[in-house]
């Protein structure tokens, strides 16, 4: 992964356009290949490669900015589970680096998955609340994103939450990323999961 990283031009102006090329019928497309390519650095790379990938301005965040709500469940599951295991739970990545990567913009796009309307391409037999596959898919995605955001935003050990002994009364700004993210959650009073 390091060798590919060292030889690949991440500043290519056409690279960001690849993540927008989607096939809405559900067959494999360029967007899926882009996501798999980006995640391959997180999955197989060493810690330095991982940190370099996270520091790239748009390479991974473009995945969230360009229609994550229409992606397949399998893609969302792969993306969130990889970010959880390789970034959030990685002790070699500092909280500061995590906060730089998980910006308010990225967190808002992840939170938009609570209103997911993509393609259900996984088994929905475990969802007993409904017989409708689309509704079952929405339940699955909502649970995936909820668990991810809980781990990222609430965990003092792994997430981007910092311990504040003054409980926010010290007069200085605390974790501004989390504050701005929480202020942007417009559906928090209407949706019990949010």
PDB file of C-alpha atoms in Angstrom:
ATOM      1  CA  UNK A   1       0.000   0.000   0.000  1.00  0.00           C
ATOM      2  CA  UNK A   2       2.867   2.366   0.770  1.00  0.00           C
ATOM      3  CA  UNK A   3       4.470   1.713  -2.629  1.00  0.00           C
ATOM      4  CA  UNK A   4       1.187   2.455  -4.443  1.00  0.00           C
ATOM      5  CA  UNK A   5       0.660   5.545  -2.284  1.00  0.00           C
ATOM      6  CA  UNK A   6       4.129   6.848  -3.157  1.00  0.00           C
ATOM      7  CA  UNK A   7       3.562   6.447  -6.905  1.00  0.00           C
ATOM      8  CA  UNK A   8      -0.080   7.469  -7.250  1.00  0.00           C
ATOM      9  CA  UNK A   9      -1.034  11.052  -8.139  1.00  0.00           C
ATOM     10  CA  UNK A  10      -3.714  11.990  -5.589  1.00  0.00           C
ATOM     11  CA  UNK A  11      -3.768  15.546  -6.966  1.00  0.00           C
ATOM     12  CA  UNK A  12      -5.082  14.458 -10.370  1.00  0.00           C
ATOM     13  CA  UNK A  13      -7.982  16.786 -11.178  1.00  0.00           C
ATOM     14  CA  UNK A  14     -10.041  13.931 -12.667  1.00  0.00           C
ATOM     15  CA  UNK A  15      -9.822  11.748  -9.563  1.00  0.00           C
ATOM     16  CA  UNK A  16     -12.678  13.470  -7.726  1.00  0.00           C
ATOM     17  CA  UNK A  17     -14.946  12.954 -10.734  1.00  0.00           C
ATOM     18  CA  UNK A  18     -14.616   9.174 -10.507  1.00  0.00           C
ATOM     19  CA  UNK A  19     -16.474   8.970  -7.217  1.00  0.00           C
ATOM     20  CA  UNK A  20     -19.520  10.579  -8.883  1.00  0.00           C
ATOM     21  CA  UNK A  21     -19.845   7.959 -11.648  1.00  0.00           C
ATOM     22  CA  UNK A  22     -22.629   5.738 -10.424  1.00  0.00           C
ATOM     23  CA  UNK A  23     -24.917   3.057 -11.828  1.00  0.00           C
ATOM     24  CA  UNK A  24     -28.311   3.456 -10.157  1.00  0.00           C
ATOM     25  CA  UNK A  25     -29.436  -0.052 -11.135  1.00  0.00           C
ATOM     26  CA  UNK A  26     -27.163  -1.652  -8.557  1.00  0.00           C
ATOM     27  CA  UNK A  27     -24.505  -3.250 -10.730  1.00  0.00           C
ATOM     28  CA  UNK A  28     -20.826  -2.589  -9.938  1.00  0.00           C
ATOM     29  CA  UNK A  29     -19.759   0.862 -11.047  1.00  0.00           C
ATOM     30  CA  UNK A  30     -16.837   3.292 -11.016  1.00  0.00           C
ATOM     31  CA  UNK A  31     -17.938   4.755  -7.671  1.00  0.00           C
ATOM     32  CA  UNK A  32     -17.768   1.331  -6.028  1.00  0.00           C
ATOM     33  CA  UNK A  33     -14.288   0.748  -7.496  1.00  0.00           C
ATOM     34  CA  UNK A  34     -13.180   4.158  -6.158  1.00  0.00           C
ATOM     35  CA  UNK A  35     -14.499   3.310  -2.684  1.00  0.00           C
ATOM     36  CA  UNK A  36     -12.788  -0.085  -2.713  1.00  0.00           C
ATOM     37  CA  UNK A  37      -9.537   1.522  -3.885  1.00  0.00           C
ATOM     38  CA  UNK A  38      -9.663   4.168  -1.151  1.00  0.00           C
ATOM     39  CA  UNK A  39     -10.499   1.609   1.538  1.00  0.00           C
ATOM     40  CA  UNK A  40      -7.724  -0.706   0.366  1.00  0.00           C
ATOM     41  CA  UNK A  41      -5.203   1.811   1.737  1.00  0.00           C
ATOM     42  CA  UNK A  42      -6.953   1.746   5.103  1.00  0.00           C
ATOM     43  CA  UNK A  43      -7.236  -2.046   5.169  1.00  0.00           C
ATOM     44  CA  UNK A  44      -3.765  -3.061   3.993  1.00  0.00           C
ATOM     45  CA  UNK A  45      -1.637  -0.009   4.714  1.00  0.00           C
ATOM     46  CA  UNK A  46       0.711   0.469   7.614  1.00  0.00           C
ATOM     47  CA  UNK A  47       0.039   3.228  10.135  1.00  0.00           C
ATOM     48  CA  UNK A  48       2.065   5.872   8.292  1.00  0.00           C
ATOM     49  CA  UNK A  49       0.261   5.179   5.019  1.00  0.00           C
ATOM     50  CA  UNK A  50      -3.037   5.298   6.894  1.00  0.00           C
ATOM     51  CA  UNK A  51      -2.193   8.682   8.389  1.00  0.00           C
ATOM     52  CA  UNK A  52      -1.119  10.037   4.982  1.00  0.00           C
ATOM     53  CA  UNK A  53      -4.394   8.862   3.422  1.00  0.00           C
ATOM     54  CA  UNK A  54      -6.413  10.494   6.207  1.00  0.00           C
ATOM     55  CA  UNK A  55      -4.509  13.751   5.709  1.00  0.00           C
ATOM     56  CA  UNK A  56      -5.405  13.931   2.010  1.00  0.00           C
ATOM     57  CA  UNK A  57      -7.937  16.707   1.719  1.00  0.00           C
ATOM     58  CA  UNK A  58     -10.586  15.083  -0.461  1.00  0.00           C
ATOM     59  CA  UNK A  59      -9.624  11.489  -1.260  1.00  0.00           C
ATOM     60  CA  UNK A  60     -11.779   9.688   1.337  1.00  0.00           C
ATOM     61  CA  UNK A  61     -14.129  12.573   2.315  1.00  0.00           C
ATOM     62  CA  UNK A  62     -15.304  12.814  -1.321  1.00  0.00           C
ATOM     63  CA  UNK A  63     -16.972   9.433  -0.815  1.00  0.00           C
ATOM     64  CA  UNK A  64     -19.257  11.001   1.786  1.00  0.00           C
ATOM     65  CA  UNK A  65     -19.849  14.233  -0.127  1.00  0.00           C
ATOM     66  CA  UNK A  66     -21.047  12.605  -3.333  1.00  0.00           C
ATOM     67  CA  UNK A  67     -24.236  10.729  -2.613  1.00  0.00           C
ATOM     68  CA  UNK A  68     -23.533   8.265   0.172  1.00  0.00           C
ATOM     69  CA  UNK A  69     -27.296   8.134   0.795  1.00  0.00           C
ATOM     70  CA  UNK A  70     -27.821   6.290  -2.500  1.00  0.00           C
ATOM     71  CA  UNK A  71     -25.120   3.661  -1.994  1.00  0.00           C
ATOM     72  CA  UNK A  72     -25.817  -0.019  -1.431  1.00  0.00           C
ATOM     73  CA  UNK A  73     -26.033  -1.398   2.100  1.00  0.00           C
ATOM     74  CA  UNK A  74     -22.975  -3.590   1.505  1.00  0.00           C
ATOM     75  CA  UNK A  75     -20.946  -0.511   0.510  1.00  0.00           C
ATOM     76  CA  UNK A  76     -22.055   1.453   3.561  1.00  0.00           C
ATOM     77  CA  UNK A  77     -21.342  -1.496   5.832  1.00  0.00           C
ATOM     78  CA  UNK A  78     -17.864  -1.951   4.356  1.00  0.00           C
ATOM     79  CA  UNK A  79     -17.112   1.770   4.646  1.00  0.00           C
ATOM     80  CA  UNK A  80     -18.293   2.195   8.238  1.00  0.00           C
ATOM     81  CA  UNK A  81     -16.786  -1.059   9.517  1.00  0.00           C
ATOM     82  CA  UNK A  82     -13.426  -0.245   7.912  1.00  0.00           C
ATOM     83  CA  UNK A  83     -13.420   3.254   9.377  1.00  0.00           C
ATOM     84  CA  UNK A  84     -14.338   1.835  12.786  1.00  0.00           C
ATOM     85  CA  UNK A  85     -11.643  -0.831  12.902  1.00  0.00           C
ATOM     86  CA  UNK A  86      -8.839   0.927  11.025  1.00  0.00           C
ATOM     87  CA  UNK A  87      -9.330   4.548  12.084  1.00  0.00           C
ATOM     88  CA  UNK A  88     -11.552   4.954  15.150  1.00  0.00           C
ATOM     89  CA  UNK A  89     -10.125   1.972  17.088  1.00  0.00           C
ATOM     90  CA  UNK A  90      -6.548   2.483  15.874  1.00  0.00           C
ATOM     91  CA  UNK A  91      -4.438   3.626  18.837  1.00  0.00           C
ATOM     92  CA  UNK A  92      -1.692   4.879  16.507  1.00  0.00           C
ATOM     93  CA  UNK A  93      -3.982   7.581  15.143  1.00  0.00           C
ATOM     94  CA  UNK A  94      -4.281  10.456  17.591  1.00  0.00           C
ATOM     95  CA  UNK A  95      -7.545  12.102  18.539  1.00  0.00           C
ATOM     96  CA  UNK A  96      -6.298  15.262  16.839  1.00  0.00           C
ATOM     97  CA  UNK A  97      -5.823  13.384  13.557  1.00  0.00           C
ATOM     98  CA  UNK A  98      -9.282  11.856  13.924  1.00  0.00           C
ATOM     99  CA  UNK A  99     -10.820  15.284  14.542  1.00  0.00           C
ATOM    100  CA  UNK A 100      -9.065  16.645  11.444  1.00  0.00           C
ATOM    101  CA  UNK A 101     -10.423  13.789   9.342  1.00  0.00           C
ATOM    102  CA  UNK A 102     -13.951  13.607  10.796  1.00  0.00           C
ATOM    103  CA  UNK A 103     -14.877  17.217  10.154  1.00  0.00           C
ATOM    104  CA  UNK A 104     -18.350  18.634  10.708  1.00  0.00           C
ATOM    105  CA  UNK A 105     -18.975  18.236   6.979  1.00  0.00           C
ATOM    106  CA  UNK A 106     -18.012  14.547   6.987  1.00  0.00           C
ATOM    107  CA  UNK A 107     -20.043  13.875  10.145  1.00  0.00           C
ATOM    108  CA  UNK A 108     -23.110  15.557   8.624  1.00  0.00           C
ATOM    109  CA  UNK A 109     -22.834  13.408   5.524  1.00  0.00           C
ATOM    110  CA  UNK A 110     -22.520  10.286   7.682  1.00  0.00           C
ATOM    111  CA  UNK A 111     -25.557  11.417   9.705  1.00  0.00           C
ATOM    112  CA  UNK A 112     -27.485  11.832   6.443  1.00  0.00           C
ATOM    113  CA  UNK A 113     -27.508   8.035   6.302  1.00  0.00           C
ATOM    114  CA  UNK A 114     -30.324   8.124   8.872  1.00  0.00           C
ATOM    115  CA  UNK A 115     -32.405   9.091   5.810  1.00  0.00           C
ATOM    116  CA  UNK A 116     -30.843   6.483   3.501  1.00  0.00           C
ATOM    117  CA  UNK A 117     -32.671   5.602   0.264  1.00  0.00           C
ATOM    118  CA  UNK A 118     -30.247   3.346  -1.575  1.00  0.00           C
ATOM    119  CA  UNK A 119     -30.266  -0.246  -2.797  1.00  0.00           C
ATOM    120  CA  UNK A 120     -30.852  -3.184  -0.458  1.00  0.00           C
ATOM    121  CA  UNK A 121     -28.339  -5.818  -1.526  1.00  0.00           C
ATOM    122  CA  UNK A 122     -27.935  -7.876   1.647  1.00  0.00           C
ATOM    123  CA  UNK A 123     -30.041 -10.467   3.427  1.00  0.00           C
ATOM    124  CA  UNK A 124     -32.794  -8.836   5.459  1.00  0.00           C
ATOM    125  CA  UNK A 125     -33.951 -11.974   7.257  1.00  0.00           C
ATOM    126  CA  UNK A 126     -32.696 -10.684  10.616  1.00  0.00           C
ATOM    127  CA  UNK A 127     -34.983  -7.638  10.508  1.00  0.00           C
ATOM    128  CA  UNK A 128     -38.286  -8.728  11.990  1.00  0.00           C
ATOM    129  CA  UNK A 129     -39.931  -5.311  12.215  1.00  0.00           C
ATOM    130  CA  UNK A 130     -41.116  -5.286   8.606  1.00  0.00           C
ATOM    131  CA  UNK A 131     -41.667  -7.457   5.570  1.00  0.00           C
ATOM    132  CA  UNK A 132     -40.873  -4.683   3.102  1.00  0.00           C
ATOM    133  CA  UNK A 133     -37.247  -5.050   1.879  1.00  0.00           C
ATOM    134  CA  UNK A 134     -36.783  -1.296   1.464  1.00  0.00           C
ATOM    135  CA  UNK A 135     -37.934  -0.588   5.027  1.00  0.00           C
ATOM    136  CA  UNK A 136     -35.749  -3.417   6.340  1.00  0.00           C
ATOM    137  CA  UNK A 137     -32.795  -1.925   4.463  1.00  0.00           C
ATOM    138  CA  UNK A 138     -33.448   1.459   6.065  1.00  0.00           C
ATOM    139  CA  UNK A 139     -33.497  -0.153   9.511  1.00  0.00           C
ATOM    140  CA  UNK A 140     -30.184  -1.921   8.839  1.00  0.00           C
ATOM    141  CA  UNK A 141     -28.469   1.266   7.611  1.00  0.00           C
ATOM    142  CA  UNK A 142     -29.848   3.325  10.493  1.00  0.00           C
ATOM    143  CA  UNK A 143     -28.420   0.815  12.969  1.00  0.00           C
ATOM    144  CA  UNK A 144     -25.039   0.777  11.181  1.00  0.00           C
ATOM    145  CA  UNK A 145     -24.718   4.559  11.158  1.00  0.00           C
ATOM    146  CA  UNK A 146     -26.041   4.873  14.709  1.00  0.00           C
ATOM    147  CA  UNK A 147     -23.499   2.408  16.103  1.00  0.00           C
ATOM    148  CA  UNK A 148     -20.693   4.101  14.154  1.00  0.00           C
ATOM    149  CA  UNK A 149     -21.587   7.608  15.312  1.00  0.00           C
ATOM    150  CA  UNK A 150     -22.014   6.458  18.921  1.00  0.00           C
ATOM    151  CA  UNK A 151     -18.522   4.936  18.864  1.00  0.00           C
ATOM    152  CA  UNK A 152     -16.967   7.931  17.100  1.00  0.00           C
ATOM    153  CA  UNK A 153     -18.689  10.755  18.957  1.00  0.00           C
ATOM    154  CA  UNK A 154     -19.226   9.309  22.445  1.00  0.00           C
ATOM    155  CA  UNK A 155     -16.243   7.098  23.177  1.00  0.00           C
ATOM    156  CA  UNK A 156     -13.598   8.833  25.271  1.00  0.00           C
ATOM    157  CA  UNK A 157     -11.208   5.974  24.568  1.00  0.00           C
ATOM    158  CA  UNK A 158     -11.503   5.678  20.781  1.00  0.00           C
ATOM    159  CA  UNK A 159     -13.627   8.515  19.444  1.00  0.00           C
ATOM    160  CA  UNK A 160     -13.227  12.241  18.923  1.00  0.00           C
ATOM    161  CA  UNK A 161     -14.725  13.116  22.303  1.00  0.00           C
ATOM    162  CA  UNK A 162     -12.279  14.752  24.734  1.00  0.00           C
ATOM    163  CA  UNK A 163     -12.588  14.526  28.500  1.00  0.00           C
ATOM    164  CA  UNK A 164     -13.483  17.910  29.973  1.00  0.00           C
ATOM    165  CA  UNK A 165     -13.154  18.021  33.787  1.00  0.00           C
ATOM    166  CA  UNK A 166     -14.972  21.386  33.887  1.00  0.00           C
ATOM    167  CA  UNK A 167     -17.989  19.932  32.021  1.00  0.00           C
ATOM    168  CA  UNK A 168     -17.952  22.862  29.616  1.00  0.00           C
ATOM    169  CA  UNK A 169     -17.907  25.611  32.258  1.00  0.00           C
ATOM    170  CA  UNK A 170     -14.265  26.689  31.872  1.00  0.00           C
ATOM    171  CA  UNK A 171     -15.146  29.476  29.443  1.00  0.00           C
ATOM    172  CA  UNK A 172     -13.005  28.144  26.596  1.00  0.00           C
ATOM    173  CA  UNK A 173     -14.208  26.260  23.581  1.00  0.00           C
ATOM    174  CA  UNK A 174     -14.393  22.516  23.992  1.00  0.00           C
ATOM    175  CA  UNK A 175     -14.641  20.110  21.131  1.00  0.00           C
ATOM    176  CA  UNK A 176     -15.935  22.475  18.454  1.00  0.00           C
ATOM    177  CA  UNK A 177     -16.336  19.715  15.849  1.00  0.00           C
ATOM    178  CA  UNK A 178     -18.772  17.814  18.053  1.00  0.00           C
ATOM    179  CA  UNK A 179     -20.545  21.008  19.100  1.00  0.00           C
ATOM    180  CA  UNK A 180     -21.092  22.122  15.508  1.00  0.00           C
ATOM    181  CA  UNK A 181     -22.132  18.615  14.494  1.00  0.00           C
ATOM    182  CA  UNK A 182     -24.732  18.405  17.260  1.00  0.00           C
ATOM    183  CA  UNK A 183     -26.080  21.834  16.339  1.00  0.00           C
ATOM    184  CA  UNK A 184     -26.526  20.640  12.738  1.00  0.00           C
ATOM    185  CA  UNK A 185     -28.655  17.632  13.697  1.00  0.00           C
ATOM    186  CA  UNK A 186     -32.006  19.105  12.723  1.00  0.00           C
ATOM    187  CA  UNK A 187     -33.991  15.895  13.178  1.00  0.00           C
ATOM    188  CA  UNK A 188     -32.740  15.168  16.713  1.00  0.00           C
ATOM    189  CA  UNK A 189     -36.071  16.081  18.314  1.00  0.00           C
ATOM    190  CA  UNK A 190     -38.123  14.175  15.736  1.00  0.00           C
ATOM    191  CA  UNK A 191     -36.111  10.964  15.465  1.00  0.00           C
ATOM    192  CA  UNK A 192     -35.409   8.801  18.501  1.00  0.00           C
ATOM    193  CA  UNK A 193     -32.257   7.269  17.003  1.00  0.00           C
ATOM    194  CA  UNK A 194     -30.671  10.610  16.198  1.00  0.00           C
TER     195      UNK A 194
END
